[in-house]
XYZ file of C-alpha atoms in Angstrom:
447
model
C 111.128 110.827 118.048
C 108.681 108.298 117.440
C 104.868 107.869 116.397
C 103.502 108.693 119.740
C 104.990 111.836 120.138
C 104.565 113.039 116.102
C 101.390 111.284 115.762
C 99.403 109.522 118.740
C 100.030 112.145 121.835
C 98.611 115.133 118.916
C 95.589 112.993 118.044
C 94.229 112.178 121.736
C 94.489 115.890 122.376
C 92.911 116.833 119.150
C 89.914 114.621 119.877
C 89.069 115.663 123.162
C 89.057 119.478 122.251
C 86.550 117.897 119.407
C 84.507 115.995 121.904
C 84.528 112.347 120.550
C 85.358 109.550 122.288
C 88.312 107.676 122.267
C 89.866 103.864 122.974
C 93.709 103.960 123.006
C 95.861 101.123 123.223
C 98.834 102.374 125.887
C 102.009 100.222 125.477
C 103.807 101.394 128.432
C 101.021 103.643 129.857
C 102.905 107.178 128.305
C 99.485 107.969 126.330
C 97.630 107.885 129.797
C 100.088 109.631 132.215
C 100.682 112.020 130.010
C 97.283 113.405 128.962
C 94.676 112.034 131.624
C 94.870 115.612 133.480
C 94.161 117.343 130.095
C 91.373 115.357 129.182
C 89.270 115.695 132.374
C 90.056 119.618 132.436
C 88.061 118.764 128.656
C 85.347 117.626 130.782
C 86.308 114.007 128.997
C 85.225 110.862 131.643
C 88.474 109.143 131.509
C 89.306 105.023 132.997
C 92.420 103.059 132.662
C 92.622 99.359 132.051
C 95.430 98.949 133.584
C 97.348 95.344 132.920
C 100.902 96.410 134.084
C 99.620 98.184 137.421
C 96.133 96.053 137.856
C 95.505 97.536 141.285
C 95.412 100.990 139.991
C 92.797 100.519 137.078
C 89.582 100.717 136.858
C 87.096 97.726 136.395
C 85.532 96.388 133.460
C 83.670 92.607 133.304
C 83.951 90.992 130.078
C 80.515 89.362 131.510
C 78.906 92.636 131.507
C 77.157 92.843 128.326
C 75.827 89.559 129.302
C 74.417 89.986 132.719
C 72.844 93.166 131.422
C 70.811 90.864 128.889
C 70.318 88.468 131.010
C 68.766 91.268 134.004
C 66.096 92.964 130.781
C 65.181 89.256 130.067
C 66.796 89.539 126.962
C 67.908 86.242 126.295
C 68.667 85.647 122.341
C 71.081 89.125 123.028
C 72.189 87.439 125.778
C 73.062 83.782 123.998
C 74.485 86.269 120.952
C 77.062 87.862 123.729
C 77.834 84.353 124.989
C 78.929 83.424 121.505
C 80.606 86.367 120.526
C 83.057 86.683 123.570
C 83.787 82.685 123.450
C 84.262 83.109 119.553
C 86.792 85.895 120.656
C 88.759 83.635 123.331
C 88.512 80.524 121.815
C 89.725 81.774 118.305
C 89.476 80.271 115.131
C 89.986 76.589 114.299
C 93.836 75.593 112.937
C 92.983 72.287 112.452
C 89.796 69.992 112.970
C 86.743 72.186 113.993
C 85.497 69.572 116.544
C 87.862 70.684 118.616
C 87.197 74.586 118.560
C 83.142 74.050 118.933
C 83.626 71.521 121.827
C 85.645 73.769 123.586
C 83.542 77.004 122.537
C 80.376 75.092 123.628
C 81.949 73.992 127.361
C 83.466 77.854 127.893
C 79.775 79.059 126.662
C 77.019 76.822 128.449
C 79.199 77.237 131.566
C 79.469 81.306 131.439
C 75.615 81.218 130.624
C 75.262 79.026 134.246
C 77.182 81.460 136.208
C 75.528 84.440 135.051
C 72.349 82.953 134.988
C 72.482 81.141 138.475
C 74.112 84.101 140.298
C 71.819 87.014 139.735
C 71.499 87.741 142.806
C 75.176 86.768 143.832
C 76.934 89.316 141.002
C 80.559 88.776 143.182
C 80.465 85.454 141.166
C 79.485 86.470 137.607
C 82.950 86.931 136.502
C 85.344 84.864 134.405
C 87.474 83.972 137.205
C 84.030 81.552 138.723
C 83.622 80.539 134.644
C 87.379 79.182 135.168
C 86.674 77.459 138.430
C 83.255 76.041 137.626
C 84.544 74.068 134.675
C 87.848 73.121 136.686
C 86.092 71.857 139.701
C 82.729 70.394 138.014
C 84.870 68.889 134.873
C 87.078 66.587 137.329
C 87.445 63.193 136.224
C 85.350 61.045 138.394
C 85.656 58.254 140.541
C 85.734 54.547 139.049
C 81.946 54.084 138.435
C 81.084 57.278 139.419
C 79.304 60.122 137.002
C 80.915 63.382 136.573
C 79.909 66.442 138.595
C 79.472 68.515 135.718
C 76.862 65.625 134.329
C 75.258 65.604 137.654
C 74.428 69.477 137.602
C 73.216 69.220 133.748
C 70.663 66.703 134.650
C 69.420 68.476 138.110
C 69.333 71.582 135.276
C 67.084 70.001 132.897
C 64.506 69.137 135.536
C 64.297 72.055 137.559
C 64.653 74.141 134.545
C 64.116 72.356 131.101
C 64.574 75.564 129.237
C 67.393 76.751 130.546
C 69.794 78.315 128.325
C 72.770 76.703 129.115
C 71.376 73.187 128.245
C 71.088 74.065 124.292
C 74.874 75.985 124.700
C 76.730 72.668 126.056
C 74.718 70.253 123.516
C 77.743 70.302 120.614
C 80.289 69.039 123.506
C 77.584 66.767 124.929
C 77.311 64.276 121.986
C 81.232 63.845 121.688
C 82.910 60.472 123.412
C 83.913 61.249 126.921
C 87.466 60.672 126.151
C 87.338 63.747 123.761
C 85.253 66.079 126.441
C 88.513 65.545 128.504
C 90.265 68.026 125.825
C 87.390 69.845 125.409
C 87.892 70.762 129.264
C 91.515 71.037 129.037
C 91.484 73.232 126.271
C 88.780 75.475 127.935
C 91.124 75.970 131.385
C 93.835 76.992 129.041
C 91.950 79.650 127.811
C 90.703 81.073 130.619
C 93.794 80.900 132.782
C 94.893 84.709 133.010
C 91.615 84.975 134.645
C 93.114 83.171 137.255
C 95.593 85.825 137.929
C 94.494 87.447 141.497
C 95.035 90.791 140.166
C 93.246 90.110 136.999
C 90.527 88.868 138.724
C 90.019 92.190 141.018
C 89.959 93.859 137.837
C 87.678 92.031 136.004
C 84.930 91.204 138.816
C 83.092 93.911 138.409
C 82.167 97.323 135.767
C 83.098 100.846 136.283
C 81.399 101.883 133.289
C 79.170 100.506 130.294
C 80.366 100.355 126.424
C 77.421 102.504 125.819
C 78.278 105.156 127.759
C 81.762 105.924 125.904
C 79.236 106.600 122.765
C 77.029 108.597 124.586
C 79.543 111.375 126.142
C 83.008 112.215 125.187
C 85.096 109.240 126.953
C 88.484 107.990 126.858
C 89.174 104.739 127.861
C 93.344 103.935 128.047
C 94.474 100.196 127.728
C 97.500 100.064 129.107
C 99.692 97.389 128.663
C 103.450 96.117 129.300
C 105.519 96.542 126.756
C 107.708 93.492 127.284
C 105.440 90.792 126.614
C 101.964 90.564 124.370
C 100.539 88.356 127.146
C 97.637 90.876 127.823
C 96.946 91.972 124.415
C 94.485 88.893 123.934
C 92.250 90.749 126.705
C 92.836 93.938 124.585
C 91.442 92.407 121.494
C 88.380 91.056 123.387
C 87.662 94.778 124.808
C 87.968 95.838 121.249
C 85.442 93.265 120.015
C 82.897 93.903 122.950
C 82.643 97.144 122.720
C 82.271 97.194 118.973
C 79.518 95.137 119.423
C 77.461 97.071 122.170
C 78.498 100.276 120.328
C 76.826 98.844 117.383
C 73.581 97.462 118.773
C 73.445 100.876 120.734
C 73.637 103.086 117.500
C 71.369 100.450 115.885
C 68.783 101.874 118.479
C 69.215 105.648 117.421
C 68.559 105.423 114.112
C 71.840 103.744 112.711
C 74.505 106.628 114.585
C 75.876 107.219 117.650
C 75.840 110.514 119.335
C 79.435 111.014 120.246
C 82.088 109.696 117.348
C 83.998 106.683 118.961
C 87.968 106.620 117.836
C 89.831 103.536 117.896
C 93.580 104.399 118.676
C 95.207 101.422 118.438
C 99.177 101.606 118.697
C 100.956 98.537 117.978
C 98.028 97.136 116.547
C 100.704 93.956 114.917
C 100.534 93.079 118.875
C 96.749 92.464 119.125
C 95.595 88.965 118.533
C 93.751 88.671 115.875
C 90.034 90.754 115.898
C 86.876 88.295 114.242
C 85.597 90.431 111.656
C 87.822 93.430 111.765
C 87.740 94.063 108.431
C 83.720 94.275 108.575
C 84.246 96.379 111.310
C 86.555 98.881 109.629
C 84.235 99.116 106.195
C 81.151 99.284 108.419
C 81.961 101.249 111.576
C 82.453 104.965 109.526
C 78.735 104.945 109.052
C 77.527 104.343 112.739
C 80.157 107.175 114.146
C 82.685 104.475 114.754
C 86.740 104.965 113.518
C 89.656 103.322 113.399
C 93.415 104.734 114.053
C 95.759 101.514 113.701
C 99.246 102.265 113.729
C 102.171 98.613 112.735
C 105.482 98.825 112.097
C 105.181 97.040 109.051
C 102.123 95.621 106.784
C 103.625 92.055 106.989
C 102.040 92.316 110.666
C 98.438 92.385 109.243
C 99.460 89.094 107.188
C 100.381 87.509 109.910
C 97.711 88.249 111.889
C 94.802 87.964 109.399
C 96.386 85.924 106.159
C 96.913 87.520 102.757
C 93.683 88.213 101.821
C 92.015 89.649 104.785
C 95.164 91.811 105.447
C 94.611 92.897 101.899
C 90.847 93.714 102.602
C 91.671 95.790 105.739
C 94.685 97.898 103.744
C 91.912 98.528 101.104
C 89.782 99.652 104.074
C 91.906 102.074 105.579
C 91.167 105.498 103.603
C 94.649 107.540 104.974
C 97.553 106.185 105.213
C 100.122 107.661 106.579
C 103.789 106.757 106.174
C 106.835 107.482 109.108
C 109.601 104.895 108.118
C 109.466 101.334 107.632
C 112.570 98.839 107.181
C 110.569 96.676 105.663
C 110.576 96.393 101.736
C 107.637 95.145 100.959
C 105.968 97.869 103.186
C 107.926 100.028 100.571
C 106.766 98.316 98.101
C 102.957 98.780 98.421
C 103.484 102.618 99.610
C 105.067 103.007 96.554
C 102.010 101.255 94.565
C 99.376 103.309 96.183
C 101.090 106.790 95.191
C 100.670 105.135 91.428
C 102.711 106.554 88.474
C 103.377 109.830 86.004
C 104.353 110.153 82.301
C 107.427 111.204 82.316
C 110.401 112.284 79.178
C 113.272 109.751 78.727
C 115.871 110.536 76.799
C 118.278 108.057 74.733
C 121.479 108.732 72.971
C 123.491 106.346 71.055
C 126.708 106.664 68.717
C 129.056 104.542 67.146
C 132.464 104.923 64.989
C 134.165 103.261 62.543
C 137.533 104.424 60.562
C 136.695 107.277 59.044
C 132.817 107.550 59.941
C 130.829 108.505 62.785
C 127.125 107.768 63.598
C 124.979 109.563 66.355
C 121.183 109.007 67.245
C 119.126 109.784 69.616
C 115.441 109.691 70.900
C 112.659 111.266 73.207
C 109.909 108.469 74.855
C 107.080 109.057 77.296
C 107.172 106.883 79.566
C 105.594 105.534 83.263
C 107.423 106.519 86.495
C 107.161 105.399 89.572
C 105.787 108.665 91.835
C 108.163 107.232 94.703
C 110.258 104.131 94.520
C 110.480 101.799 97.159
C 113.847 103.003 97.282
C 112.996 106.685 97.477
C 110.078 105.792 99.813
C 112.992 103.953 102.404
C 114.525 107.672 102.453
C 111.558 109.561 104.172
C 112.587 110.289 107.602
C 111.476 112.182 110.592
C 110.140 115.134 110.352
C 108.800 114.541 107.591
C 105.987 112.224 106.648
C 103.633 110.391 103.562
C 100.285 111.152 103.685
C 97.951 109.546 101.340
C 94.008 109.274 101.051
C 91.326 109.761 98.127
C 92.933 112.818 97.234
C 96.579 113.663 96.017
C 99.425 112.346 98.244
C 101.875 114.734 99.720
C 104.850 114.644 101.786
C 104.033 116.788 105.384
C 105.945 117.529 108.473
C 104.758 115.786 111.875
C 106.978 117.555 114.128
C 107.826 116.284 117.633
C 105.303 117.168 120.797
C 107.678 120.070 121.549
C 106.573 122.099 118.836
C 102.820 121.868 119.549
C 100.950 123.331 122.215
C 99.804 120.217 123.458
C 103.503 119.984 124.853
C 102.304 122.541 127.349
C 99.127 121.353 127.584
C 99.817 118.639 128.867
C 102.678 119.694 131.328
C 105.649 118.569 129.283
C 108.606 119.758 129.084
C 112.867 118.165 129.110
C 113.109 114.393 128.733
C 113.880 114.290 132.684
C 111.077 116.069 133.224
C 108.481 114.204 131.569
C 110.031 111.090 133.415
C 109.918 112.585 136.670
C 106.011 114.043 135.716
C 105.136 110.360 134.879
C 106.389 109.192 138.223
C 104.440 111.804 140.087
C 101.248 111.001 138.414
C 101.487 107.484 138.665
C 102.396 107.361 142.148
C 99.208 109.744 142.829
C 96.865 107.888 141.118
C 94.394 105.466 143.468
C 95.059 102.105 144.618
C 92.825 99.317 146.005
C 92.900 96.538 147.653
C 93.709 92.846 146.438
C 90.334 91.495 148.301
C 91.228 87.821 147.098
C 88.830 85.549 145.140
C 85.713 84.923 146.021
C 84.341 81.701 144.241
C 80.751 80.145 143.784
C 81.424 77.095 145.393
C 78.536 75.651 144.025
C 80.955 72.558 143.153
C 81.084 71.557 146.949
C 77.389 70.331 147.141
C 78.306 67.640 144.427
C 81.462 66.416 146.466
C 81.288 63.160 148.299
């Protein structure tokens, strides 16, 4: 048996009989099928972003946080949002920054014009429109003719000098025109799951508000196919916006949210990489905000965030605790953490000659290892390595069979639980793939 049925399935249950909120990562979409029942009969509000089965989740638009802003006349939140999700798709530079902030700058003055222009159109204030605004108005133009995108800017600054998507696009505006080509280019790639029909229905619109999941026990599932990591970008940005709402929200009620917000993020070495996590870890605890991460090895974290931020989000994580792990330098630092004891070695020596014999021998204190790496690579199921501020120990973490959750949730035989899954899923709601409905503003600008 694995994590999620020693560990993950225990911990959902556990916080919805405490009332907190949860976010769980669902490779697979086990986590959900198997305790959405539970958790409403909990009186828990629960949604599924659903990236395997789009048509059967619920709806959440990255653009939300922004049109909200935007609708209270809050515009510096508003221009913060912008950056923050186009710092989360764009990612951090690899090589020369000019061109991460000429691409940032294109993705952000052009999600800033479709909010902004379509408040009373909100079918277009999605990311699927961001994609096709910059992929129609960003065409390259005919011999002496002036780009559309150019053309709109300027019929912007009249009509509207102090609009904010003119001080947004200014860092790809002074660049050569051959280098706003890749600026474009790189934007498109980007954004292009957003071009997915199916992602699109489920991003054009919100079912619920980041707010809300720290105002009343909530679980919100992401569930995502196992296969590839193709989706997990979108998980990350989720992550990141709701961090951010949930902050500014506590921020408002005195520095704490109401309901405790859990982060239960399973295969966490899958997520592309979260701006700031490690702030985020050592500052979330004190607005009601925690973090369950759960890699196969720590050599995903390095990966992910280098050697030194990896190190910095370890340091930040105050239980560990330990299931198996092939990897030795995973057994390495478990080891280090459960630090040493003074131990008794004994020596014993002799030698002989002809008709003599010599014996010696000796009692040291020395330092021991608690666990070797070696010893730590023997730990196996049921048993696990628990470690935090206090003494380690070695506990049990027996399989969902042995709890009560097993019943519960409905559990029972391995065919069973495979036929319960089908059941469920095949009840759950499905709507309709309406097709895309795009701005069009592009059209007036075409000759």
């Amino acid at each position: 048996c694995g994590k999620g049925r020693t560990v993950i399935l225990q911990t959902i249950g556990l916080l919805a009989l405490a009332r907190e909120s949860q976010i769980v990562s669902d490779p697979k979409g086990e986590n959900y099928d198997y305790t959405a029942p539970f958790l409403r009969k909990c009186g828990v509000d629960v949604f599924a972003l659903d990236f395997k089965e789009p048509l059967k989740s619920n709806h959440y638009n990255f653009l939300q946080s922004i049109i909200d802003a935007v609708e209270t006349g809050n515009m510096s939140q508003a221009i913060d949002y912008v950056w923050d999700i186009t710092g989360m798709l764009v990612g951090e530079a690899k090589g020369e920054k000019l061109w991460n902030n000429g691409e940032a700058s294109i993705i952000a003055s052009c999600i800033m014009i479709v909010v902004f222009e379509n408040m009373d159109n909100p079918e277009y204030q999605n990311l699927t429109n961001v994609f096709y605004f910059i992929a129609e108005m960003c065409k390259a133009p005919k011999q002496g003719d002036e780009m559309m995108l150019a053309k709109y800017m300027k019929k912007l600054k009249v009509e509207n000098p102090t609009h904010p998507a003119l001080g947004l696009v200014a860092i790809s505006d002074i660049a050569p025109s051959k280098t706003r080509g890749s600026f474009y280019t790189s934007a498109l790639t980007t954004l292009r799951l957003f071009t997915n029909p199916l992602i699109y229905e489920m991003t054009r619109k919100t079912d619920f508000r980041p707010k809300d999941i720290g105002s009343r026990p909530t679980a919100v599932f992401m569930i995502l196919p196992d296969g590839k990591t193709t989706y997990y970008s979108l998980a990350s940005l989720f992550c990141t916006q709701v961090y951010s709402a949930l902050s500014d929200f506590a921020d408002k009620l005195g520095g704490r949210l109401p309901i405790r917000v859990n982060y239960v993020l399973d295969e966490f070495g899958n997520f592309t990489k979260i701006p700031e996590f490690a702030t985020q870890l050592s500052v979330g605890g004190g607005r009601g905000i925690r973090f369950n991460i759960f890699v196969q090895s720590l050599a995903q974290l390095e990966e992910k965030y280098g050697r030194e931020i990896a190190r910095i989000i370890r340091s930040n994580c105050e239980t560990w605790i330990y299931l198996q792990a092939e990897d030795l330098e995973t057994q390495k630092e478990v080891s280090e953490r459960l630090g040493k004891y003074t131990t008794t070695s004994y020596s014993l020596s002799s030698s002989q000659q002809h008709y003599t014999s010599n014996s010696s021998q000796s009692v040291n204190l020395v330092g021991r290892e608690l666990l070797t790496a070696n010893e730590v690579s023997r730990i196996r199921r049921p048993y696990n390595l628990a470690t935090s501020r206090n003494d380690p120990a070695i506990m049990t973490s027996p399989d969902l069979s042995k709890w009560s959750f097993n019943d519960f949730y409905g559990l029972g035989s391995k065919e069973h639980n495979n036929k319960l899954r089908m059941i469920r899923s095949d009840a759950r709601s499905t709507h309709q793939e309406n097709g895309i409905q795009l701005w069009g503003i592009w059209k007036r600008y075409q000759i």
